[in-house]
Amino acid sequence: MQQITITTPDDWHLHFRDGEMLGETVPATARCFSRAIVMPNLVPPIVNAKLAMEYKNRILNARNEGSRFEPLMTLYLTNQTSQQDIIDAKQASVVAAKLYPAGATTNSAEAVSGIEALYPVFEEMQKQGMLLLVHGEVTENHVDIFDREKVFIDQYMAKIVKDFPALKVVFEHITTRDAAEFVLSSSHKVAATITPQHLLLNRNDLLVGGIRPHNYCLPVLKRSTHQNALRKAVASGSKQFFLGTDSAPHAKMAKENACGCAGCYSAWSALELYTQVFDELDALDKLEGFASFHGADFYGLPRNTSKLTLVKQQWTVPETVTLPNGEAIVPFFAGQAVNWKLA
Ligand code: NCD
Ligand code: ZN
């Protein structure tokens, strides 16, 4: 196949950041996605309806003239989150709340320790029909970083899903065969997002021939058996898997560092890279479901009605993207060839 036309997709997990960065990140995503689930891990985090609405307005104002891109807002769960916070957020059309185990990733210092303390909040979310989005990794020092997702499933995820059978749960950016199997063995109230980097790469791409800080994200890339399990999951066409880029920009200096931070800024190439993966898997007929239908259906939102076309044509991802303030970001797949291009 040399070209493919699909319903305009949505990105069900990304990080726009704030301030001047929005002038870069919002148009980059809006070039091909109609809506996006916006992560709340700002400093300070988005912990209530008021902060979410103010952030939403800053995102709307960063759109290009005439753009109808729609940000879907989320709340950051902390040990202080109350049931009233959930009620207020739902009323303000916040669609989901994000659970970060404390210390799991960028700006998660304020997140939750002792997940059971949040059970009244989960109860309220279940009642209000608000989705629970989960960064599924334990953070205890003694647990090997490559095992943290699997241990989280065994210690927390299985229990949350069992104790709240009517709560819709998205297992975000899954990276292991264990997580894919867990989702498939759960009810249709449980789904997962999968990033382009976890479909394209494995931990060799992080560590062989030198450390590659721009491939470092959390959860960390796993061995190829896990990568292949994720590829199989998306190629199956299961409605329980959908597109979430986890596009997460960091300044070049912050990644090319003795203690480089986690996150891949994929907004400029993610859709094209997903298309490349589905093409490699001989599963282009499953791309539209993954990118444009399964997420909207799971969230209970209307599917988009517009279309876009991708053509099989090689292009190279730029080496850097420059922010309005002159700061450089190295995009995911920088300097590498991509086989599909937005028409
Ligand atoms: C994200 C970020 O930079 O905000 N980083 C990442 O590696 N994925 C946070 C996150 O999604 O965990
Ligand atoms: Zn993320």
mmCIF file of C-alpha atoms and ligand atoms in Angstrom:
data_model
loop_
_atom_site.group_PDB
_atom_site.id
_atom_site.type_symbol
_atom_site.label_atom_id
_atom_site.label_comp_id
_atom_site.label_asym_id
_atom_site.label_seq_id
_atom_site.Cartn_x
_atom_site.Cartn_y
_atom_site.Cartn_z
ATOM 1 C CA MET A 1 0.000 0.000 0.000
ATOM 2 C CA GLN A 2 1.368 3.449 -0.963
ATOM 3 C CA GLN A 3 -1.125 5.604 0.886
ATOM 4 C CA ILE A 4 -3.729 5.302 3.578
ATOM 5 C CA THR A 5 -6.658 7.531 4.550
ATOM 6 C CA ILE A 6 -7.995 7.250 8.077
ATOM 7 C CA THR A 7 -10.383 9.117 10.358
ATOM 8 C CA THR A 8 -8.436 11.921 12.073
ATOM 9 C CA PRO A 9 -6.785 10.372 15.152
ATOM 10 C CA ASP A 10 -6.559 11.546 18.768
ATOM 11 C CA ASP A 11 -3.601 11.302 21.145
ATOM 12 C CA TRP A 12 -4.762 9.711 24.396
ATOM 13 C CA HIS A 13 -1.642 10.598 26.451
ATOM 14 C CA LEU A 14 0.804 13.458 26.115
ATOM 15 C CA HIS A 15 2.654 16.257 27.910
ATOM 16 C CA PHE A 16 2.269 19.796 26.580
ATOM 17 C CA ARG A 17 4.126 21.495 29.464
ATOM 18 C CA ASP A 18 3.298 25.176 30.009
ATOM 19 C CA GLY A 19 4.286 28.763 29.254
ATOM 20 C CA GLU A 20 6.312 29.422 26.091
ATOM 21 C CA MET A 21 6.617 25.687 25.441
ATOM 22 C CA LEU A 22 2.916 25.615 24.494
ATOM 23 C CA GLY A 23 3.689 27.649 21.367
ATOM 24 C CA GLU A 24 5.727 24.658 20.182
ATOM 25 C CA THR A 25 3.886 21.639 21.562
ATOM 26 C CA VAL A 26 0.252 22.508 20.845
ATOM 27 C CA PRO A 27 0.599 23.195 17.089
ATOM 28 C CA ALA A 28 2.886 20.148 16.729
ATOM 29 C CA THR A 29 0.166 17.843 18.055
ATOM 30 C CA ALA A 30 -2.723 19.704 16.402
ATOM 31 C CA ARG A 31 -1.107 19.179 12.979
ATOM 32 C CA CYS A 32 -2.581 15.658 12.912
ATOM 33 C CA PHE A 33 -4.535 14.966 16.114
ATOM 34 C CA SER A 34 -8.025 16.280 16.738
ATOM 35 C CA ARG A 35 -7.986 15.863 20.547
ATOM 36 C CA ALA A 36 -5.454 14.935 23.194
ATOM 37 C CA ILE A 37 -5.486 13.804 26.801
ATOM 38 C CA VAL A 38 -3.229 16.341 28.502
ATOM 39 C CA MET A 39 -1.137 15.086 31.402
ATOM 40 C CA PRO A 40 -1.286 17.162 34.611
ATOM 41 C CA ASN A 41 2.352 16.847 35.804
ATOM 42 C CA LEU A 42 3.200 20.540 35.796
ATOM 43 C CA VAL A 43 5.046 22.282 38.622
ATOM 44 C CA PRO A 44 2.879 22.701 40.660
ATOM 45 C CA PRO A 45 0.621 19.902 39.367
ATOM 46 C CA ILE A 46 -2.975 20.307 38.131
ATOM 47 C CA VAL A 47 -4.826 19.109 41.218
ATOM 48 C CA ASN A 48 -8.262 20.703 40.891
ATOM 49 C CA ALA A 49 -10.894 21.905 38.428
ATOM 50 C CA LYS A 50 -9.812 25.538 38.630
ATOM 51 C CA LEU A 51 -6.197 24.794 37.712
ATOM 52 C CA ALA A 52 -7.358 22.442 34.951
ATOM 53 C CA MET A 53 -9.592 25.092 33.373
ATOM 54 C CA GLU A 54 -6.888 27.759 33.550
ATOM 55 C CA TYR A 55 -4.417 25.346 31.934
ATOM 56 C CA LYS A 56 -6.981 24.421 29.279
ATOM 57 C CA ASN A 57 -7.354 28.101 28.348
ATOM 58 C CA ARG A 58 -3.603 28.532 28.010
ATOM 59 C CA ILE A 59 -3.562 25.529 25.652
ATOM 60 C CA LEU A 60 -6.504 26.834 23.615
ATOM 61 C CA ASN A 61 -4.730 30.186 23.273
ATOM 62 C CA ALA A 62 -1.587 28.465 21.961
ATOM 63 C CA ARG A 63 -3.412 26.953 18.973
ATOM 64 C CA ASN A 64 -2.747 28.275 15.486
ATOM 65 C CA GLU A 65 -5.390 30.581 14.054
ATOM 66 C CA GLY A 66 -8.450 28.609 12.976
ATOM 67 C CA SER A 67 -7.378 25.365 14.676
ATOM 68 C CA ARG A 68 -10.227 23.398 16.276
ATOM 69 C CA PHE A 69 -7.929 21.139 18.279
ATOM 70 C CA GLU A 70 -9.513 20.162 21.605
ATOM 71 C CA PRO A 71 -7.473 19.480 24.774
ATOM 72 C CA LEU A 72 -9.055 16.977 27.174
ATOM 73 C CA MET A 73 -8.023 17.771 30.718
ATOM 74 C CA THR A 74 -6.912 15.514 33.574
ATOM 75 C CA LEU A 75 -6.404 15.863 37.316
ATOM 76 C CA TYR A 76 -3.273 14.820 39.190
ATOM 77 C CA LEU A 77 -4.128 12.589 42.159
ATOM 78 C CA THR A 78 -2.302 13.308 45.414
ATOM 79 C CA ASN A 79 -2.812 12.185 48.993
ATOM 80 C CA GLN A 80 -4.826 15.399 49.437
ATOM 81 C CA THR A 81 -7.306 14.748 46.606
ATOM 82 C CA SER A 82 -10.886 14.740 47.949
ATOM 83 C CA GLN A 83 -14.147 13.333 46.650
ATOM 84 C CA GLN A 84 -15.308 16.925 46.198
ATOM 85 C CA ASP A 85 -12.308 17.568 43.917
ATOM 86 C CA ILE A 86 -13.594 14.762 41.690
ATOM 87 C CA ILE A 87 -17.183 16.078 41.685
ATOM 88 C CA ASP A 88 -15.987 19.602 40.824
ATOM 89 C CA ALA A 89 -13.628 18.328 38.132
ATOM 90 C CA LYS A 90 -16.315 16.214 36.500
ATOM 91 C CA GLN A 91 -18.606 19.241 36.402
ATOM 92 C CA ALA A 92 -15.849 21.243 34.708
ATOM 93 C CA SER A 93 -15.610 18.479 32.040
ATOM 94 C CA VAL A 94 -12.293 17.087 33.244
ATOM 95 C CA VAL A 95 -12.383 13.573 31.787
ATOM 96 C CA ALA A 96 -9.870 11.621 33.855
ATOM 97 C CA ALA A 97 -7.514 11.603 36.820
ATOM 98 C CA LYS A 98 -3.926 10.377 36.725
ATOM 99 C CA LEU A 99 -2.313 8.178 39.329
ATOM 100 C CA TYR A 100 1.460 8.563 39.611
ATOM 101 C CA PRO A 101 3.124 6.536 42.319
ATOM 102 C CA ALA A 102 5.379 9.003 44.185
ATOM 103 C CA GLY A 103 8.728 9.409 42.463
ATOM 104 C CA ALA A 104 7.740 7.334 39.424
ATOM 105 C CA THR A 105 8.670 9.938 36.823
ATOM 106 C CA THR A 106 9.137 13.616 35.849
ATOM 107 C CA ASN A 107 7.461 15.926 38.396
ATOM 108 C CA SER A 108 5.862 13.113 40.377
ATOM 109 C CA ALA A 109 7.283 14.099 43.765
ATOM 110 C CA GLU A 110 3.807 15.179 44.932
ATOM 111 C CA ALA A 111 2.121 11.968 43.856
ATOM 112 C CA VAL A 112 0.575 9.173 45.816
ATOM 113 C CA SER A 113 2.165 6.954 48.423
ATOM 114 C CA GLY A 114 -0.192 4.314 49.794
ATOM 115 C CA ILE A 115 -2.675 3.760 46.992
ATOM 116 C CA GLU A 116 -5.396 2.384 49.270
ATOM 117 C CA ALA A 117 -5.755 5.801 50.919
ATOM 118 C CA LEU A 118 -7.249 6.866 47.583
ATOM 119 C CA TYR A 119 -10.054 4.295 47.603
ATOM 120 C CA PRO A 120 -12.773 6.854 48.522
ATOM 121 C CA VAL A 121 -11.567 8.944 45.573
ATOM 122 C CA PHE A 122 -11.674 5.940 43.212
ATOM 123 C CA GLU A 123 -15.181 5.243 44.533
ATOM 124 C CA GLU A 124 -16.260 8.748 43.571
ATOM 125 C CA MET A 125 -14.606 8.482 40.149
ATOM 126 C CA GLN A 126 -16.428 5.236 39.523
ATOM 127 C CA LYS A 127 -19.711 6.943 40.494
ATOM 128 C CA GLN A 128 -19.023 10.039 38.362
ATOM 129 C CA GLY A 129 -17.824 8.088 35.349
ATOM 130 C CA MET A 130 -14.374 9.653 35.448
ATOM 131 C CA LEU A 131 -11.541 7.529 34.045
ATOM 132 C CA LEU A 132 -8.512 6.470 36.087
ATOM 133 C CA LEU A 133 -5.224 6.753 34.181
ATOM 134 C CA VAL A 134 -2.350 4.860 35.748
ATOM 135 C CA HIS A 135 1.412 5.173 35.496
ATOM 136 C CA GLY A 136 1.935 1.522 36.349
ATOM 137 C CA GLU A 137 5.334 1.255 38.005
ATOM 138 C CA VAL A 138 6.335 0.688 41.610
ATOM 139 C CA THR A 139 9.038 3.003 42.891
ATOM 140 C CA GLU A 140 10.663 1.057 45.732
ATOM 141 C CA ASN A 141 14.421 1.242 45.495
ATOM 142 C CA HIS A 142 14.955 -2.477 45.819
ATOM 143 C CA VAL A 143 12.834 -3.302 42.752
ATOM 144 C CA ASP A 144 14.843 -3.543 39.532
ATOM 145 C CA ILE A 145 13.796 -0.827 37.083
ATOM 146 C CA PHE A 146 13.054 -3.416 34.371
ATOM 147 C CA ASP A 147 10.646 -5.253 36.732
ATOM 148 C CA ARG A 148 8.729 -2.262 38.043
ATOM 149 C CA GLU A 149 5.738 -2.569 35.722
ATOM 150 C CA LYS A 150 5.243 -6.276 36.388
ATOM 151 C CA VAL A 151 5.518 -5.763 40.156
ATOM 152 C CA PHE A 152 2.989 -2.921 39.963
ATOM 153 C CA ILE A 153 0.497 -5.208 38.213
ATOM 154 C CA ASP A 154 0.867 -7.872 40.882
ATOM 155 C CA GLN A 155 0.823 -5.498 43.857
ATOM 156 C CA TYR A 156 -1.659 -2.806 42.799
ATOM 157 C CA MET A 157 -3.180 -2.962 39.341
ATOM 158 C CA ALA A 158 -4.878 -6.328 39.726
ATOM 159 C CA LYS A 159 -6.358 -5.182 43.029
ATOM 160 C CA ILE A 160 -7.605 -1.790 41.786
ATOM 161 C CA VAL A 161 -9.316 -3.390 38.805
ATOM 162 C CA LYS A 162 -10.902 -6.081 40.990
ATOM 163 C CA ASP A 163 -12.070 -3.663 43.716
ATOM 164 C CA PHE A 164 -13.566 -1.163 41.222
ATOM 165 C CA PRO A 165 -15.138 -3.281 38.497
ATOM 166 C CA ALA A 166 -17.140 -0.379 37.046
ATOM 167 C CA LEU A 167 -14.219 2.087 36.972
ATOM 168 C CA LYS A 168 -12.666 2.595 33.544
ATOM 169 C CA VAL A 169 -8.917 2.212 33.907
ATOM 170 C CA VAL A 170 -6.260 3.056 31.322
ATOM 171 C CA PHE A 171 -2.920 1.377 31.914
ATOM 172 C CA GLU A 172 -0.744 4.100 30.386
ATOM 173 C CA HIS A 173 2.253 3.555 28.093
ATOM 174 C CA ILE A 174 2.563 -0.196 28.700
ATOM 175 C CA THR A 175 5.963 -1.718 28.021
ATOM 176 C CA THR A 176 5.769 -5.436 28.808
ATOM 177 C CA ARG A 177 4.153 -8.652 27.672
ATOM 178 C CA ASP A 178 2.861 -8.938 31.248
ATOM 179 C CA ALA A 179 0.940 -5.682 30.917
ATOM 180 C CA ALA A 180 -0.494 -6.600 27.499
ATOM 181 C CA GLU A 181 -1.623 -9.964 28.870
ATOM 182 C CA PHE A 182 -3.059 -8.337 31.991
ATOM 183 C CA VAL A 183 -5.161 -5.962 29.877
ATOM 184 C CA LEU A 184 -6.415 -8.735 27.607
ATOM 185 C CA SER A 185 -7.350 -10.891 30.582
ATOM 186 C CA SER A 186 -9.257 -8.003 32.222
ATOM 187 C CA SER A 187 -12.778 -6.786 31.479
ATOM 188 C CA HIS A 188 -13.610 -4.291 28.725
ATOM 189 C CA LYS A 189 -13.353 -1.559 31.409
ATOM 190 C CA VAL A 190 -9.561 -1.894 31.232
ATOM 191 C CA ALA A 191 -7.468 -0.639 28.306
ATOM 192 C CA ALA A 192 -3.904 0.510 27.594
ATOM 193 C CA THR A 193 -2.082 3.130 25.588
ATOM 194 C CA ILE A 194 1.102 2.218 23.708
ATOM 195 C CA THR A 195 3.774 4.723 22.600
ATOM 196 C CA PRO A 196 5.677 4.750 19.301
ATOM 197 C CA GLN A 197 9.015 4.258 21.083
ATOM 198 C CA HIS A 198 7.883 1.081 22.840
ATOM 199 C CA LEU A 199 6.717 -0.378 19.509
ATOM 200 C CA LEU A 200 9.844 0.670 17.590
ATOM 201 C CA LEU A 201 12.622 0.160 20.097
ATOM 202 C CA ASN A 202 13.922 -2.097 22.830
ATOM 203 C CA ARG A 203 16.578 -1.618 25.477
ATOM 204 C CA ASN A 204 19.406 -2.269 23.024
ATOM 205 C CA ASP A 205 18.395 1.014 21.391
ATOM 206 C CA LEU A 206 19.053 2.666 24.724
ATOM 207 C CA LEU A 207 22.354 1.068 25.681
ATOM 208 C CA VAL A 208 24.235 -0.638 22.815
ATOM 209 C CA GLY A 209 27.131 1.360 21.379
ATOM 210 C CA GLY A 210 26.739 4.140 23.933
ATOM 211 C CA ILE A 211 23.952 5.585 26.054
ATOM 212 C CA ARG A 212 21.246 7.229 23.948
ATOM 213 C CA PRO A 213 19.567 9.754 26.208
ATOM 214 C CA HIS A 214 16.908 10.670 23.648
ATOM 215 C CA ASN A 215 15.546 7.113 23.788
ATOM 216 C CA TYR A 216 15.287 7.275 27.569
ATOM 217 C CA CYS A 217 11.727 7.459 28.822
ATOM 218 C CA LEU A 218 9.716 5.956 31.645
ATOM 219 C CA PRO A 219 8.684 3.225 31.857
ATOM 220 C CA VAL A 220 12.113 2.373 30.449
ATOM 221 C CA LEU A 221 12.447 0.413 27.170
ATOM 222 C CA LYS A 222 12.379 -3.344 27.800
ATOM 223 C CA ARG A 223 13.912 -6.362 26.047
ATOM 224 C CA SER A 224 12.767 -7.311 22.538
ATOM 225 C CA THR A 225 10.434 -10.091 23.698
ATOM 226 C CA HIS A 226 8.329 -7.390 25.344
ATOM 227 C CA GLN A 227 8.571 -5.096 22.341
ATOM 228 C CA ASN A 228 7.336 -7.937 20.154
ATOM 229 C CA ALA A 229 4.436 -8.663 22.509
ATOM 230 C CA LEU A 230 3.339 -5.019 22.196
ATOM 231 C CA ARG A 231 3.634 -5.190 18.397
ATOM 232 C CA LYS A 232 1.492 -8.315 18.424
ATOM 233 C CA ALA A 233 -1.057 -6.613 20.671
ATOM 234 C CA VAL A 234 -1.589 -3.668 18.308
ATOM 235 C CA ALA A 235 -1.583 -5.877 15.213
ATOM 236 C CA SER A 236 -4.350 -7.988 16.755
ATOM 237 C CA GLY A 237 -6.770 -5.082 16.395
ATOM 238 C CA SER A 238 -7.998 -5.504 19.986
ATOM 239 C CA LYS A 239 -10.150 -2.558 21.087
ATOM 240 C CA GLN A 240 -8.335 -2.558 24.428
ATOM 241 C CA PHE A 241 -5.236 -0.922 22.932
ATOM 242 C CA PHE A 242 -5.057 2.599 21.570
ATOM 243 C CA LEU A 243 -2.715 5.415 20.611
ATOM 244 C CA GLY A 244 -1.020 7.495 23.322
ATOM 245 C CA THR A 245 2.265 9.040 22.235
ATOM 246 C CA ASP A 246 3.492 10.118 25.684
ATOM 247 C CA SER A 247 5.178 12.932 23.762
ATOM 248 C CA ALA A 248 7.164 14.602 26.553
ATOM 249 C CA PRO A 249 9.584 17.402 25.641
ATOM 250 C CA HIS A 250 12.659 18.234 27.688
ATOM 251 C CA ALA A 251 15.379 20.757 26.843
ATOM 252 C CA LYS A 252 18.360 19.222 24.975
ATOM 253 C CA MET A 253 20.586 20.165 27.926
ATOM 254 C CA ALA A 254 18.345 18.340 30.381
ATOM 255 C CA LYS A 255 18.519 15.093 28.401
ATOM 256 C CA GLU A 256 22.178 15.221 27.354
ATOM 257 C CA ASN A 257 23.258 15.316 30.947
ATOM 258 C CA ALA A 258 25.040 13.191 33.558
ATOM 259 C CA CYS A 259 21.563 12.672 35.036
ATOM 260 C CA GLY A 260 19.421 12.950 31.914
ATOM 261 C CA CYS A 261 15.665 13.151 32.310
ATOM 262 C CA ALA A 262 13.019 10.786 30.969
ATOM 263 C CA GLY A 263 10.761 11.586 28.034
ATOM 264 C CA CYS A 264 10.702 11.459 24.216
ATOM 265 C CA TYR A 265 9.320 14.439 22.281
ATOM 266 C CA SER A 266 7.567 12.566 19.494
ATOM 267 C CA ALA A 267 4.797 14.951 18.401
ATOM 268 C CA TRP A 268 6.461 15.678 15.024
ATOM 269 C CA SER A 269 6.774 12.039 13.989
ATOM 270 C CA ALA A 270 4.548 9.860 16.174
ATOM 271 C CA LEU A 271 1.652 9.274 13.794
ATOM 272 C CA GLU A 272 4.036 8.575 10.923
ATOM 273 C CA LEU A 273 6.050 6.153 13.082
ATOM 274 C CA TYR A 274 2.952 4.277 14.217
ATOM 275 C CA THR A 275 1.987 3.955 10.543
ATOM 276 C CA GLN A 276 5.452 2.592 9.789
ATOM 277 C CA VAL A 277 5.074 -0.009 12.546
ATOM 278 C CA PHE A 278 1.649 -1.149 11.333
ATOM 279 C CA ASP A 279 3.076 -1.333 7.792
ATOM 280 C CA GLU A 280 6.012 -3.474 9.000
ATOM 281 C CA LEU A 281 3.488 -5.720 10.750
ATOM 282 C CA ASP A 282 1.404 -5.965 7.572
ATOM 283 C CA ALA A 283 -1.478 -4.616 9.651
ATOM 284 C CA LEU A 284 -2.247 -1.222 8.093
ATOM 285 C CA ASP A 285 -5.923 -2.215 8.147
ATOM 286 C CA LYS A 286 -5.720 -2.060 11.966
ATOM 287 C CA LEU A 287 -4.173 1.433 12.143
ATOM 288 C CA GLU A 288 -7.454 3.377 12.068
ATOM 289 C CA GLY A 289 -8.959 1.408 14.955
ATOM 290 C CA PHE A 290 -5.857 1.930 17.104
ATOM 291 C CA ALA A 291 -5.358 5.593 16.205
ATOM 292 C CA SER A 292 -8.886 6.892 15.725
ATOM 293 C CA PHE A 293 -11.608 4.625 17.146
ATOM 294 C CA HIS A 294 -10.626 2.548 20.195
ATOM 295 C CA GLY A 295 -9.660 5.505 22.392
ATOM 296 C CA ALA A 296 -12.776 7.575 21.651
ATOM 297 C CA ASP A 297 -14.996 4.522 22.161
ATOM 298 C CA PHE A 298 -13.320 3.681 25.478
ATOM 299 C CA TYR A 299 -13.619 7.257 26.750
ATOM 300 C CA GLY A 300 -17.263 7.354 25.607
ATOM 301 C CA LEU A 301 -16.589 10.305 23.298
ATOM 302 C CA PRO A 302 -17.747 10.686 19.682
ATOM 303 C CA ARG A 303 -15.400 9.479 16.964
ATOM 304 C CA ASN A 304 -13.946 12.218 14.766
ATOM 305 C CA THR A 305 -15.589 12.678 11.381
ATOM 306 C CA SER A 306 -12.776 14.322 9.385
ATOM 307 C CA LYS A 307 -10.089 12.283 7.599
ATOM 308 C CA LEU A 308 -6.374 12.513 6.920
ATOM 309 C CA THR A 309 -4.036 10.777 4.514
ATOM 310 C CA LEU A 310 -0.546 9.375 4.970
ATOM 311 C CA VAL A 311 1.668 8.543 2.004
ATOM 312 C CA LYS A 312 4.583 6.113 1.817
ATOM 313 C CA GLN A 313 7.351 8.635 1.291
ATOM 314 C CA GLN A 314 10.645 8.929 3.132
ATOM 315 C CA TRP A 315 11.595 12.035 5.123
ATOM 316 C CA THR A 316 14.080 12.777 7.872
ATOM 317 C CA VAL A 317 13.161 14.024 11.345
ATOM 318 C CA PRO A 318 15.002 17.310 12.039
ATOM 319 C CA GLU A 319 17.991 17.246 14.427
ATOM 320 C CA THR A 320 16.524 19.943 16.645
ATOM 321 C CA VAL A 321 13.392 21.941 17.239
ATOM 322 C CA THR A 322 13.896 25.507 18.502
ATOM 323 C CA LEU A 323 11.531 27.005 21.057
ATOM 324 C CA PRO A 324 10.353 30.629 20.847
ATOM 325 C CA ASN A 325 12.907 31.464 23.597
ATOM 326 C CA GLY A 326 15.765 30.028 21.544
ATOM 327 C CA GLU A 327 16.112 26.841 23.610
ATOM 328 C CA ALA A 328 16.684 23.623 21.661
ATOM 329 C CA ILE A 329 14.818 20.331 21.948
ATOM 330 C CA VAL A 330 15.973 17.149 20.245
ATOM 331 C CA PRO A 331 12.847 15.449 18.872
ATOM 332 C CA PHE A 332 12.348 11.695 19.023
ATOM 333 C CA PHE A 333 13.963 9.918 16.021
ATOM 334 C CA ALA A 334 16.069 13.028 15.274
ATOM 335 C CA GLY A 335 18.087 12.685 12.079
ATOM 336 C CA GLN A 336 16.497 9.335 11.257
ATOM 337 C CA ALA A 337 14.421 8.391 8.243
ATOM 338 C CA VAL A 338 10.686 7.753 8.555
ATOM 339 C CA ASN A 339 8.896 5.847 5.794
ATOM 340 C CA TRP A 340 5.475 7.485 6.013
ATOM 341 C CA LYS A 341 4.549 11.142 5.705
ATOM 342 C CA LEU A 342 1.445 13.148 6.409
ATOM 343 C CA ALA A 343 -0.049 14.190 3.033
HETATM 344 C C1 NCD B 1 7.082 12.002 31.211
HETATM 345 C C2 NCD B 1 7.441 13.468 31.369
HETATM 346 O O1 NCD B 1 8.534 13.851 30.981
HETATM 347 O O2 NCD B 1 6.601 14.241 31.846
HETATM 348 N N1 NCD B 1 8.285 11.251 30.981
HETATM 349 C C3 NCD B 1 8.370 10.008 30.467
HETATM 350 O O3 NCD B 1 9.467 9.465 30.403
HETATM 351 N N2 NCD B 1 7.316 9.389 29.995
HETATM 352 C C4 NCD B 1 6.339 11.560 32.386
HETATM 353 C C5 NCD B 1 5.627 10.257 32.222
HETATM 354 O O4 NCD B 1 4.746 10.097 31.366
HETATM 355 O O5 NCD B 1 5.907 9.347 32.972
HETATM 356 ZN ZN ZN B 2 3.380 10.452 30.147
#
